[in-house]
Short mmCIF file of C-alpha atoms and ligand atoms in Angstrom, two decimals:
data_model
loop_
_atom_site.label_atom_id
_atom_site.label_comp_id
_atom_site.label_asym_id
_atom_site.label_seq_id
_atom_site.Cartn_x
_atom_site.Cartn_y
_atom_site.Cartn_z
CA MET A 1 132.43 72.10 118.20
CA SER A 2 132.44 72.11 114.41
CA PRO A 3 129.32 70.69 112.73
CA GLN A 4 129.47 66.96 112.32
CA ASN A 5 128.64 65.38 108.99
CA ILE A 6 127.01 62.04 109.55
CA SER A 7 127.12 59.43 106.82
CA CYS A 8 124.20 57.12 107.48
CA PRO A 9 121.66 57.99 110.21
CA THR A 10 118.12 58.68 109.11
CA ILE A 11 115.02 60.09 110.76
CA ASP A 12 111.65 58.97 109.39
CA GLY A 13 113.60 57.55 106.44
CA ILE A 14 115.25 60.92 105.67
CA PRO A 15 119.06 61.06 105.67
CA VAL A 16 120.46 63.28 108.46
CA ILE A 17 123.20 65.38 106.84
CA ALA A 18 124.34 67.48 109.80
CA ASP A 19 124.12 67.78 113.56
CA ALA A 20 124.81 71.11 115.25
CA ASP A 21 124.36 72.93 118.54
CA VAL A 22 122.33 75.63 116.80
CA VAL A 23 120.33 75.33 113.57
CA VAL A 24 119.21 78.65 112.09
CA ILE A 25 116.44 78.66 109.50
CA GLY A 26 116.60 81.66 107.15
CA ALA A 27 119.55 84.00 106.70
CA GLY A 28 117.91 87.42 106.70
CA PRO A 29 119.28 90.06 109.09
CA GLY A 30 117.85 88.10 112.05
CA GLY A 31 119.16 84.66 111.08
CA PHE A 32 122.50 86.03 109.84
CA ALA A 33 123.29 87.78 113.13
CA ALA A 34 122.03 84.83 115.22
CA ALA A 35 124.27 82.38 113.36
CA LEU A 36 127.30 84.66 113.51
CA ARG A 37 126.99 85.39 117.22
CA ALA A 38 126.30 81.79 118.22
CA ARG A 39 129.29 80.57 116.20
CA ARG A 40 131.57 83.27 117.61
CA GLU A 41 130.49 82.17 121.09
CA GLY A 42 131.83 78.70 120.26
CA CYS A 43 128.73 76.78 119.12
CA SER A 44 128.57 74.62 116.03
CA VAL A 45 126.05 76.31 113.73
CA VAL A 46 124.22 75.32 110.56
CA ILE A 47 122.21 77.96 108.70
CA VAL A 48 119.67 77.09 106.01
CA GLU A 49 118.79 79.63 103.32
CA LYS A 50 116.57 79.05 100.30
CA PHE A 51 118.26 81.70 98.15
CA ASP A 52 121.93 82.03 97.30
CA MET A 53 123.11 84.55 99.91
CA PRO A 54 122.31 85.94 103.35
CA GLY A 55 120.51 89.26 103.86
CA GLY A 56 116.87 88.40 103.18
CA VAL A 57 114.66 91.31 102.18
CA HIS A 58 117.71 93.57 102.15
CA THR A 59 119.79 91.60 99.61
CA SER A 60 117.71 88.96 97.82
CA GLY A 61 114.75 91.32 98.12
CA LEU A 62 116.91 94.30 96.96
CA GLN A 63 115.87 96.58 99.84
CA GLY A 64 119.37 97.94 100.45
CA ALA A 65 118.52 100.88 102.77
CA ALA A 66 121.61 101.43 104.96
CA ASN A 67 121.60 102.96 108.43
CA ALA A 68 124.23 104.18 110.85
CA GLY A 69 125.49 101.30 113.02
CA VAL A 70 123.40 100.67 116.13
CA GLY A 71 126.02 98.50 117.85
CA GLY A 72 127.25 94.92 117.73
CA ILE A 73 127.10 92.98 114.47
CA HIS A 74 125.02 95.68 112.81
CA SER A 75 127.79 98.28 113.27
CA GLU A 76 130.43 95.75 112.21
CA LEU A 77 128.45 94.95 109.07
CA MET A 78 127.89 98.60 108.13
CA ALA A 79 131.62 99.37 108.61
CA ARG A 80 132.58 96.36 106.52
CA LEU A 81 130.15 97.22 103.72
CA ASP A 82 131.70 100.68 103.67
CA ARG A 83 135.28 99.32 103.59
CA GLU A 84 134.45 96.89 100.83
CA GLY A 85 132.86 99.55 98.61
CA CYS A 86 129.27 98.36 98.88
CA LEU A 87 127.76 101.64 100.10
CA TYR A 88 126.56 104.47 97.90
CA THR A 89 125.55 107.83 99.32
CA ALA A 90 123.56 110.35 97.33
CA ASP A 91 123.44 113.94 98.60
CA GLU A 92 122.31 117.39 97.56
CA LYS A 93 125.40 117.76 95.35
CA SER A 94 124.93 114.55 93.36
CA LEU A 95 121.11 114.80 93.32
CA PRO A 96 120.23 118.48 93.80
CA ASP A 97 116.53 118.00 93.00
CA TRP A 98 115.98 115.04 95.29
CA ALA A 99 115.18 116.43 98.76
CA GLY A 100 111.49 117.28 98.89
CA ASN A 101 110.81 115.68 95.51
CA PRO A 102 107.40 113.89 95.57
CA LEU A 103 108.98 110.92 93.75
CA ALA A 104 111.51 110.35 96.56
CA HIS A 105 110.36 107.38 98.66
CA TYR A 106 112.20 108.39 101.84
CA ASP A 107 113.09 112.03 101.29
CA TYR A 108 109.87 113.58 99.92
CA TYR A 109 109.11 115.34 103.22
CA LEU A 110 112.37 117.34 103.37
CA PRO A 111 112.41 121.04 102.50
CA PRO A 112 113.01 121.16 98.73
CA GLY A 113 116.67 121.64 97.89
CA SER A 114 117.83 120.98 101.46
CA ALA A 115 120.95 119.06 102.41
CA PHE A 116 120.43 115.31 102.76
CA GLN A 117 122.33 112.03 102.71
CA ARG A 118 120.71 108.83 101.49
CA THR A 119 122.93 105.77 101.85
CA SER A 120 122.13 102.39 100.30
CA PHE A 121 124.08 99.21 100.00
CA ASN A 122 124.48 97.36 96.77
CA PRO A 123 122.30 94.30 97.51
CA ASP A 124 124.38 91.69 95.70
CA GLY A 125 127.71 93.12 96.89
CA ALA A 126 126.39 93.21 100.46
CA GLY A 127 125.13 89.64 100.14
CA ASN A 128 128.62 88.53 99.11
CA VAL A 129 130.14 90.25 102.14
CA MET A 130 127.60 88.68 104.52
CA LEU A 131 128.23 85.28 102.96
CA ARG A 132 131.97 85.69 103.56
CA MET A 133 131.42 86.81 107.16
CA LEU A 134 129.53 83.59 107.89
CA ASP A 135 132.26 81.54 106.17
CA GLU A 136 135.05 83.30 108.08
CA ALA A 137 133.31 82.56 111.37
CA GLY A 138 132.95 78.87 110.47
CA VAL A 139 129.16 78.76 110.14
CA GLN A 140 128.09 75.84 107.97
CA ALA A 141 125.73 77.45 105.47
CA LEU A 142 123.37 75.53 103.21
CA TYR A 143 122.23 77.81 100.37
CA GLY A 144 119.55 76.76 97.91
CA ALA A 145 118.03 74.64 100.66
CA ALA A 146 114.38 75.24 101.57
CA PHE A 147 113.17 74.43 105.06
CA VAL A 148 109.90 72.50 104.78
CA ASP A 149 109.16 70.80 108.09
CA VAL A 150 110.28 69.79 111.57
CA VAL A 151 110.51 66.56 113.53
CA MET A 152 109.30 67.03 117.08
CA ALA A 153 109.60 65.08 120.33
CA ALA A 154 107.70 65.40 123.60
CA GLU A 155 109.62 67.08 126.44
CA GLY A 156 108.12 67.75 129.85
CA ASP A 157 104.88 69.69 129.43
CA GLY A 158 105.88 70.86 125.97
CA ARG A 159 107.66 69.70 122.85
CA ARG A 160 111.06 70.21 121.30
CA ILE A 161 112.29 70.25 117.71
CA THR A 162 114.79 67.47 117.04
CA HIS A 163 115.35 67.97 113.30
CA ALA A 164 114.70 70.50 110.56
CA ILE A 165 113.68 68.96 107.23
CA VAL A 166 115.01 70.73 104.14
CA GLU A 167 114.68 70.26 100.37
CA THR A 168 118.07 70.30 98.67
CA VAL A 169 119.36 69.39 95.22
CA GLU A 170 119.85 65.88 96.64
CA GLY A 171 116.21 65.69 97.74
CA ARG A 172 114.77 65.79 101.24
CA ARG A 173 117.36 65.90 104.04
CA ALA A 174 117.29 66.33 107.83
CA ILE A 175 119.47 68.45 110.14
CA ALA A 176 119.65 67.56 113.81
CA GLY A 177 120.09 70.32 116.39
CA ARG A 178 119.90 71.10 120.07
CA LEU A 179 118.50 74.61 119.55
CA PHE A 180 116.70 76.13 116.56
CA VAL A 181 116.39 79.77 115.52
CA GLU A 182 113.42 81.18 113.61
CA GLY A 183 114.84 83.45 110.90
CA THR A 184 112.38 83.03 108.02
CA GLY A 185 110.83 86.49 108.45
CA THR A 186 107.37 84.88 108.22
CA SER A 187 107.50 82.52 111.23
CA GLU A 188 107.50 79.41 109.08
CA VAL A 189 109.28 77.32 111.72
CA VAL A 190 106.74 78.43 114.33
CA ALA A 191 103.92 77.33 112.01
CA ARG A 192 105.46 73.95 111.14
CA ALA A 193 106.23 73.28 114.82
CA GLY A 194 102.60 73.92 115.70
CA ALA A 195 103.32 76.88 118.00
CA PRO A 196 100.55 79.49 118.25
CA PHE A 197 100.51 82.66 116.13
CA VAL A 198 98.13 85.33 114.86
CA ARG A 199 97.68 85.37 111.10
CA GLY A 200 98.74 88.51 109.21
CA GLY A 201 96.05 91.14 108.68
CA GLY A 202 95.95 93.17 111.86
CA ARG A 203 93.71 96.10 112.69
CA GLN A 204 92.20 97.45 109.50
CA PRO A 205 91.25 100.97 108.51
CA GLU A 206 87.46 101.22 108.57
CA THR A 207 87.45 102.87 105.17
CA VAL A 208 88.34 99.65 103.41
CA ALA A 209 87.83 96.71 105.75
CA HIS A 210 84.05 96.88 105.61
CA ASP A 211 83.47 93.28 104.55
CA GLY A 212 85.16 91.55 107.48
CA GLN A 213 87.87 90.18 105.20
CA SER A 214 91.35 89.97 106.72
CA ARG A 215 93.66 92.25 104.76
CA PRO A 216 97.38 92.17 105.51
CA VAL A 217 99.45 95.27 104.96
CA PRO A 218 100.60 94.64 101.40
CA GLY A 219 104.04 93.23 100.73
CA GLY A 220 106.10 94.48 97.85
CA LEU A 221 108.47 93.53 95.09
CA LEU A 222 111.42 95.88 94.74
CA TRP A 223 113.22 96.45 91.47
CA ILE A 224 116.15 98.46 90.17
CA MET A 225 116.33 100.67 87.10
CA GLY A 226 119.59 101.89 85.62
CA GLY A 227 120.33 104.54 83.00
CA ILE A 228 118.11 107.26 84.50
CA ASP A 229 118.97 110.93 83.90
CA PHE A 230 117.19 112.33 86.94
CA ALA A 231 118.25 115.94 86.23
CA ARG A 232 116.12 115.79 83.07
CA THR A 233 113.18 114.37 85.04
CA ALA A 234 113.49 117.16 87.62
CA ALA A 235 113.72 119.78 84.88
CA TYR A 236 110.48 118.41 83.39
CA GLN A 237 108.76 118.43 86.81
CA LYS A 238 109.59 122.13 87.18
CA THR A 239 109.06 123.47 83.68
CA ALA A 240 105.81 121.57 83.13
CA ASP A 241 104.67 122.27 86.72
CA ASP A 242 103.99 118.53 87.04
CA PRO A 243 105.78 117.52 90.28
CA ARG A 244 103.93 114.20 90.65
CA LEU A 245 103.95 113.38 86.93
CA GLU A 246 100.16 113.50 87.09
CA ARG A 247 99.84 114.85 83.55
CA LEU A 248 102.04 112.16 82.08
CA ILE A 249 100.24 109.47 84.05
CA ALA A 250 96.84 110.80 82.88
CA ARG A 251 98.01 110.89 79.27
CA ALA A 252 99.36 107.35 79.44
CA ARG A 253 96.20 106.12 81.14
CA ALA A 254 94.01 107.71 78.45
CA ALA A 255 96.13 105.95 75.81
CA GLY A 256 95.63 102.60 77.58
CA ASP A 257 99.35 102.39 78.48
CA ILE A 258 98.82 102.10 82.25
CA PRO A 259 96.85 99.28 83.91
CA PRO A 260 94.37 100.49 86.56
CA GLU A 261 96.36 98.96 89.47
CA LEU A 262 99.44 101.07 88.70
CA TYR A 263 99.57 104.47 90.43
CA ARG A 264 96.75 104.03 92.91
CA PRO A 265 95.76 106.70 95.42
CA ARG A 266 97.04 106.20 98.97
CA LEU A 267 94.56 105.31 101.68
CA ALA A 268 93.16 108.25 103.59
CA ASP A 269 93.86 106.72 107.03
CA LYS A 270 97.30 108.21 107.40
CA GLY A 271 97.29 107.91 111.16
CA VAL A 272 96.89 104.16 110.83
CA TYR A 273 99.48 103.19 108.25
CA GLY A 274 101.60 106.23 107.83
CA ASP A 275 101.57 107.34 104.22
CA HIS A 276 104.26 105.06 102.82
CA TYR A 277 102.82 101.68 102.18
CA ILE A 278 99.38 101.69 100.77
CA GLY A 279 98.98 102.94 97.26
CA HIS A 280 101.38 104.66 94.92
CA PRO A 281 99.87 107.76 93.34
CA THR A 282 103.09 108.26 91.42
CA VAL A 283 106.55 106.79 90.83
CA ASP A 284 108.21 105.76 94.11
CA MET A 285 112.00 105.56 94.04
CA SER A 286 115.26 105.91 95.95
CA PRO A 287 118.91 106.12 94.77
CA ILE A 288 120.91 102.92 95.02
CA GLN A 289 124.26 101.54 93.86
CA GLY A 290 125.48 104.56 91.87
CA PRO A 291 124.52 107.59 89.77
CA GLY A 292 121.51 107.05 87.54
CA THR A 293 120.47 103.88 89.36
CA PHE A 294 117.33 103.85 91.48
CA ILE A 295 115.31 101.32 93.39
CA LEU A 296 111.55 101.37 92.76
CA TRP A 297 108.69 100.00 94.86
CA GLN A 298 105.89 97.89 93.51
CA ASN A 299 103.43 97.00 96.25
CA VAL A 300 100.56 94.55 96.05
CA PRO A 301 97.25 96.45 95.76
CA TYR A 302 95.74 96.53 99.24
CA GLU A 303 92.30 95.48 98.02
CA TRP A 304 93.64 92.11 96.82
CA ALA A 305 94.03 91.06 100.49
CA LEU A 306 96.88 88.65 99.72
CA HIS A 307 98.32 86.41 102.46
CA MET A 308 101.57 85.69 100.67
CA ASP A 309 103.17 83.87 103.59
CA ASP A 310 100.64 81.05 103.92
CA ASP A 311 98.55 80.85 100.76
CA ALA A 312 100.29 79.38 97.72
CA GLU A 313 97.81 80.82 95.23
CA HIS A 314 98.18 84.29 96.79
CA ALA A 315 101.97 84.03 96.73
CA SER A 316 101.99 82.99 93.10
CA ARG A 317 99.50 85.68 92.08
CA ALA A 318 101.63 88.36 93.76
CA LYS A 319 104.76 87.26 91.87
CA ARG A 320 102.95 87.12 88.53
CA GLU A 321 101.04 90.37 88.84
CA LEU A 322 103.84 92.44 90.34
CA ARG A 323 106.20 91.48 87.50
CA ARG A 324 103.44 92.52 85.07
CA LEU A 325 103.11 95.87 86.86
CA ILE A 326 106.89 96.38 86.91
CA ASP A 327 106.97 95.79 83.18
CA ALA A 328 104.11 98.24 82.63
CA GLU A 329 105.77 100.85 84.83
CA ALA A 330 109.10 100.50 83.04
CA GLN A 331 107.42 100.91 79.67
CA PHE A 332 105.50 103.96 80.87
CA LEU A 333 108.64 105.57 82.25
CA ARG A 334 110.63 105.01 79.07
CA LYS A 335 107.88 106.20 76.76
CA TYR A 336 106.53 109.20 78.68
CA VAL A 337 108.93 110.52 81.32
CA PRO A 338 111.90 112.72 80.34
CA GLY A 339 115.11 111.33 81.75
CA PHE A 340 114.01 107.69 81.44
CA GLU A 341 114.46 107.34 77.67
CA ASN A 342 117.53 105.10 78.07
CA ALA A 343 116.54 103.51 81.35
CA PHE A 344 116.32 99.73 81.71
CA ILE A 345 115.22 97.12 84.24
CA ALA A 346 118.50 96.15 85.89
CA HIS A 347 117.19 93.74 88.50
CA VAL A 348 113.93 92.47 90.03
CA GLY A 349 113.99 91.15 93.61
CA ARG A 350 114.17 87.38 94.05
CA TYR A 351 111.05 87.46 96.17
CA VAL A 352 108.05 89.51 97.16
CA GLY A 353 108.70 90.85 100.65
CA VAL A 354 105.97 90.10 103.20
CA ARG A 355 105.22 92.98 105.59
CA ASP A 356 102.45 91.43 107.63
CA GLY A 357 102.84 87.66 107.93
CA ARG A 358 102.30 85.42 110.95
CA HIS A 359 102.80 87.03 114.38
CA PRO A 360 103.93 84.35 116.90
CA LEU A 361 102.49 84.33 120.40
CA GLY A 362 105.43 84.09 122.74
CA GLU A 363 105.86 83.85 126.50
CA TYR A 364 105.37 87.63 126.37
CA VAL A 365 103.57 89.51 123.58
CA PHE A 366 104.84 93.08 123.34
CA SER A 367 101.89 95.46 122.85
CA MET A 368 101.10 99.12 122.43
CA ASP A 369 100.34 99.33 126.15
CA ASP A 370 103.91 98.26 126.96
CA ALA A 371 105.15 101.16 124.86
CA ARG A 372 102.57 103.70 126.04
CA GLU A 373 103.16 102.87 129.70
CA GLU A 374 106.91 102.71 129.11
CA ARG A 375 107.09 99.44 131.03
CA ARG A 376 110.43 98.20 132.31
CA PHE A 377 111.35 94.49 132.44
CA ALA A 378 113.79 92.53 134.59
CA ASP A 379 114.64 90.43 131.49
CA ALA A 380 115.06 93.39 129.09
CA VAL A 381 117.39 92.65 126.16
CA THR A 382 117.65 96.37 125.33
CA ARG A 383 118.23 99.50 127.33
CA PRO A 384 115.25 101.85 126.92
CA MET A 385 114.81 102.74 123.23
CA THR A 386 112.83 105.74 122.03
CA LYS A 387 110.90 105.31 118.82
CA THR A 388 108.02 106.97 116.99
CA PHE A 389 104.84 104.92 116.92
CA PHE A 390 103.07 105.82 113.67
CA TRP A 391 100.10 103.73 114.76
CA ASP A 392 99.64 105.94 117.78
CA ALA A 393 99.44 109.33 116.09
CA TYR A 394 103.24 109.48 115.77
CA ALA A 395 103.77 109.49 119.55
CA LYS A 396 107.30 108.84 120.86
CA TYR A 397 107.76 106.31 123.66
CA SER A 398 110.76 105.02 125.53
CA PHE A 399 110.46 101.28 126.05
CA GLU A 400 112.32 98.02 126.66
CA VAL A 401 111.90 94.60 125.06
CA PRO A 402 111.76 91.53 127.33
CA TYR A 403 113.67 88.35 126.49
CA ARG A 404 110.37 86.43 126.74
CA CYS A 405 109.37 87.92 123.33
CA PHE A 406 111.99 85.57 121.85
CA LEU A 407 110.34 82.45 123.26
CA PRO A 408 107.42 80.91 121.34
CA ARG A 409 104.82 79.15 123.43
CA GLU A 410 104.64 75.35 123.39
CA VAL A 411 108.06 74.72 121.81
CA ASN A 412 110.95 74.45 124.25
CA ASN A 413 114.02 74.88 122.05
CA LEU A 414 113.15 77.55 119.49
CA LEU A 415 114.28 81.21 119.60
CA LEU A 416 112.56 83.95 117.57
CA THR A 417 114.29 86.80 115.69
CA GLY A 418 113.62 89.70 113.33
CA ALA A 419 110.15 90.14 111.90
CA SER A 420 109.08 86.91 113.69
CA LEU A 421 109.31 88.22 117.26
CA SER A 422 106.37 87.97 119.64
CA PHE A 423 105.04 91.49 119.11
CA THR A 424 101.48 92.55 118.33
CA PHE A 425 100.82 93.48 114.74
CA GLU A 426 100.92 97.23 115.26
CA THR A 427 104.13 97.26 117.29
CA ILE A 428 106.11 95.00 114.96
CA PHE A 429 104.83 96.46 111.72
CA MET A 430 105.00 100.12 112.49
CA VAL A 431 108.07 100.27 114.66
CA MET A 432 110.15 97.15 115.12
CA ARG A 433 110.78 95.42 111.84
CA ASN A 434 113.62 97.44 110.37
CA PHE A 435 117.03 96.13 109.39
CA PRO A 436 119.06 97.39 112.41
CA TRP A 437 116.57 96.03 114.93
CA CYS A 438 116.26 92.66 113.15
CA THR A 439 120.06 92.36 113.24
CA GLN A 440 120.07 93.19 116.96
CA THR A 441 117.38 90.66 117.79
CA GLY A 442 119.28 88.04 115.78
CA GLU A 443 122.35 88.76 117.86
CA VAL A 444 120.34 88.48 121.09
CA ALA A 445 119.00 85.08 119.95
CA GLY A 446 122.49 83.90 118.96
CA LEU A 447 123.90 84.87 122.33
CA ALA A 448 120.96 83.29 124.16
CA ALA A 449 121.46 80.06 122.21
CA ALA A 450 125.16 79.97 123.08
CA ARG A 451 124.49 80.61 126.78
CA CYS A 452 121.94 77.79 126.77
CA ILE A 453 124.46 75.38 125.24
CA ARG A 454 127.12 76.42 127.76
CA GLU A 455 124.82 76.22 130.77
CA GLY A 456 123.03 73.07 129.58
CA VAL A 457 119.58 74.66 129.87
CA GLY A 458 116.75 75.39 127.45
CA PRO A 459 115.94 78.97 126.30
CA LYS A 460 112.99 79.10 128.72
CA GLN A 461 115.19 78.28 131.70
CA LEU A 462 117.87 80.82 130.77
CA ALA A 463 118.02 83.76 133.17
CA TRP A 464 118.42 86.94 131.11
CA THR A 465 119.29 89.80 133.43
CA GLU A 466 121.49 92.25 131.46
CA PRO A 467 120.47 94.20 128.33
CA LEU A 468 122.77 93.44 125.38
CA PHE A 469 122.09 96.72 123.56
C1 FAD B 1 109.00 95.51 100.63
C2 FAD B 1 109.67 95.76 101.95
C3 FAD B 1 110.33 96.97 102.17
C4 FAD B 1 110.98 97.20 103.39
N1 FAD B 1 111.64 98.39 103.59
C5 FAD B 1 112.41 98.55 104.69
C6 FAD B 1 113.24 99.70 104.86
O1 FAD B 1 113.20 100.62 104.05
N2 FAD B 1 114.06 99.77 105.94
C7 FAD B 1 114.09 98.76 106.88
O2 FAD B 1 114.91 98.83 107.81
N3 FAD B 1 113.27 97.69 106.77
C8 FAD B 1 112.45 97.56 105.70
N4 FAD B 1 111.64 96.46 105.59
C9 FAD B 1 111.51 95.54 106.74
C10 FAD B 1 112.65 94.57 106.82
O3 FAD B 1 113.17 94.33 105.55
C11 FAD B 1 112.21 93.22 107.39
O4 FAD B 1 111.38 93.39 108.48
C12 FAD B 1 113.46 92.42 107.79
O5 FAD B 1 114.23 92.12 106.65
C13 FAD B 1 113.06 91.13 108.48
O6 FAD B 1 114.24 90.43 108.77
P1 FAD B 1 114.19 88.87 109.01
O7 FAD B 1 115.59 88.43 109.17
O8 FAD B 1 113.21 88.57 110.08
O9 FAD B 1 113.55 88.25 107.68
P2 FAD B 1 113.84 88.42 106.13
O10 FAD B 1 114.63 89.62 105.79
O11 FAD B 1 112.50 88.23 105.48
O12 FAD B 1 114.75 87.16 105.80
C14 FAD B 1 114.24 85.85 105.88
C15 FAD B 1 115.22 84.91 105.19
O13 FAD B 1 114.77 83.59 105.38
C16 FAD B 1 114.77 82.90 104.15
N5 FAD B 1 113.71 81.92 104.18
C17 FAD B 1 112.39 82.14 104.30
N6 FAD B 1 111.72 80.97 104.29
C18 FAD B 1 112.66 80.00 104.16
C19 FAD B 1 112.60 78.59 104.06
N7 FAD B 1 111.44 77.94 104.08
N8 FAD B 1 113.74 77.89 103.91
C20 FAD B 1 114.95 78.53 103.86
N9 FAD B 1 115.06 79.89 103.95
C21 FAD B 1 113.93 80.60 104.09
C22 FAD B 1 114.51 83.98 103.11
O14 FAD B 1 114.98 83.59 101.82
C23 FAD B 1 115.31 85.15 103.69
O15 FAD B 1 116.64 85.16 103.28
C24 FAD B 1 110.96 96.22 104.40
C25 FAD B 1 110.28 95.02 104.19
C26 FAD B 1 109.63 94.79 102.98
C27 FAD B 1 108.93 93.49 102.78
#
């Protein structure tokens, strides 16, 4: 069942370059795991990725936060990244002033000086490993190919996708498939196929959403700085009693060296968003790749209300302005902050990550009530998971996810994964969009696709009765 290259057929005048059992659009953690699992189950698989490697936000977007394996492909990937030297772990010995430091993106809340381990993967090294894993499995991957549209056909009461249309270096091309997997992270296939979704910009904190404007949780552009002597920074924080660098920031602002959008206060509504995402009162960083190398966050200002997934002007503005802010931050750090004198911009992410894009409406939409009431489902893909719901005053619930969350309404042969699952805004954003979970949902979709091909049924007819994880 290897993918078949076809020399001459066309659809709507567009050459059809491949025909596969399963066509996966987007190779982030969701698409990557879906393609790998479907291929290992014996399907022919084509995956389309607009950048040059798999991994999505976590490689092309530089995110790189590593977690202990949660089973399946995720555990396999973490073990392989470790074996192939892609993981870097900082701890209290290598970074004694990190735990409890207000500049530490993940570790600020720890008791100062306490033991900690912060593991990251080198984004480009990890992308290479993921690329090889797809090759080894025999997935036909098209990199540098942007999905732009679908061809649909009527089927029963609904519709099915027959082809994905992609832009390649050869121009516009079509890929035929029996089943399609949504792996774009922003539900682009759902949108092009005309399936229903809710636009990004869920429940808003009253303090800022007073004008009725829809404001998505801001996305962010991640960047890496090398050549940082963090021991000198920490020594400055202590001796000058300036843990948040407020004095340096104030001095630079007075000198006109910091634009107003840089170092913004966080929103007060901590119960709504947690205190991570909105606003950066100070530098926000995490160790990555090796000593002296840190990843830094640059989020879109919340007030700009940018819909970067579906508004071209918003997407372009975010790219332009965030690079400007990264430049300004790098210059501030080098000029004012001890320890950064020799630091340099090593890498800026290939794209601005979207945190709150389209939310597809599937055959089941997982909501806060499902979590609160700890509902159980006959078609659960997971055994009960316990997670903290920041949105709900940090309550912990044990819950299951039904297979129907993978099935978009109105399209018969599309499976959802990752950040594009049918979850309400607050459940996907606050709890269910992290790397391990997106890899798991990709694997569920890949297995579902393979079972459908074997049994000759569509995803909506497939009986899912056993949790995979
Ligand atoms: C700034 C930021 C920070 C985050 N921090 C963390 C964190 O610390 N820990 C954590 O676990 N999670 C974090 N997340 C969440 C997590 O990264 C995402 O939810 C997760 O990566 C979603 O996986 P995905 O596979 O659905 O999509 P993505 O990772 O977004 O991957 C989608 C892939 O599809 C490709 N694609 C998109 N459109 C097209 C197209 N038209 N044609 C071809 N290819 C296309 C993209 O290039 C990309 O490779 C963060 C997210 C953001 C945005």
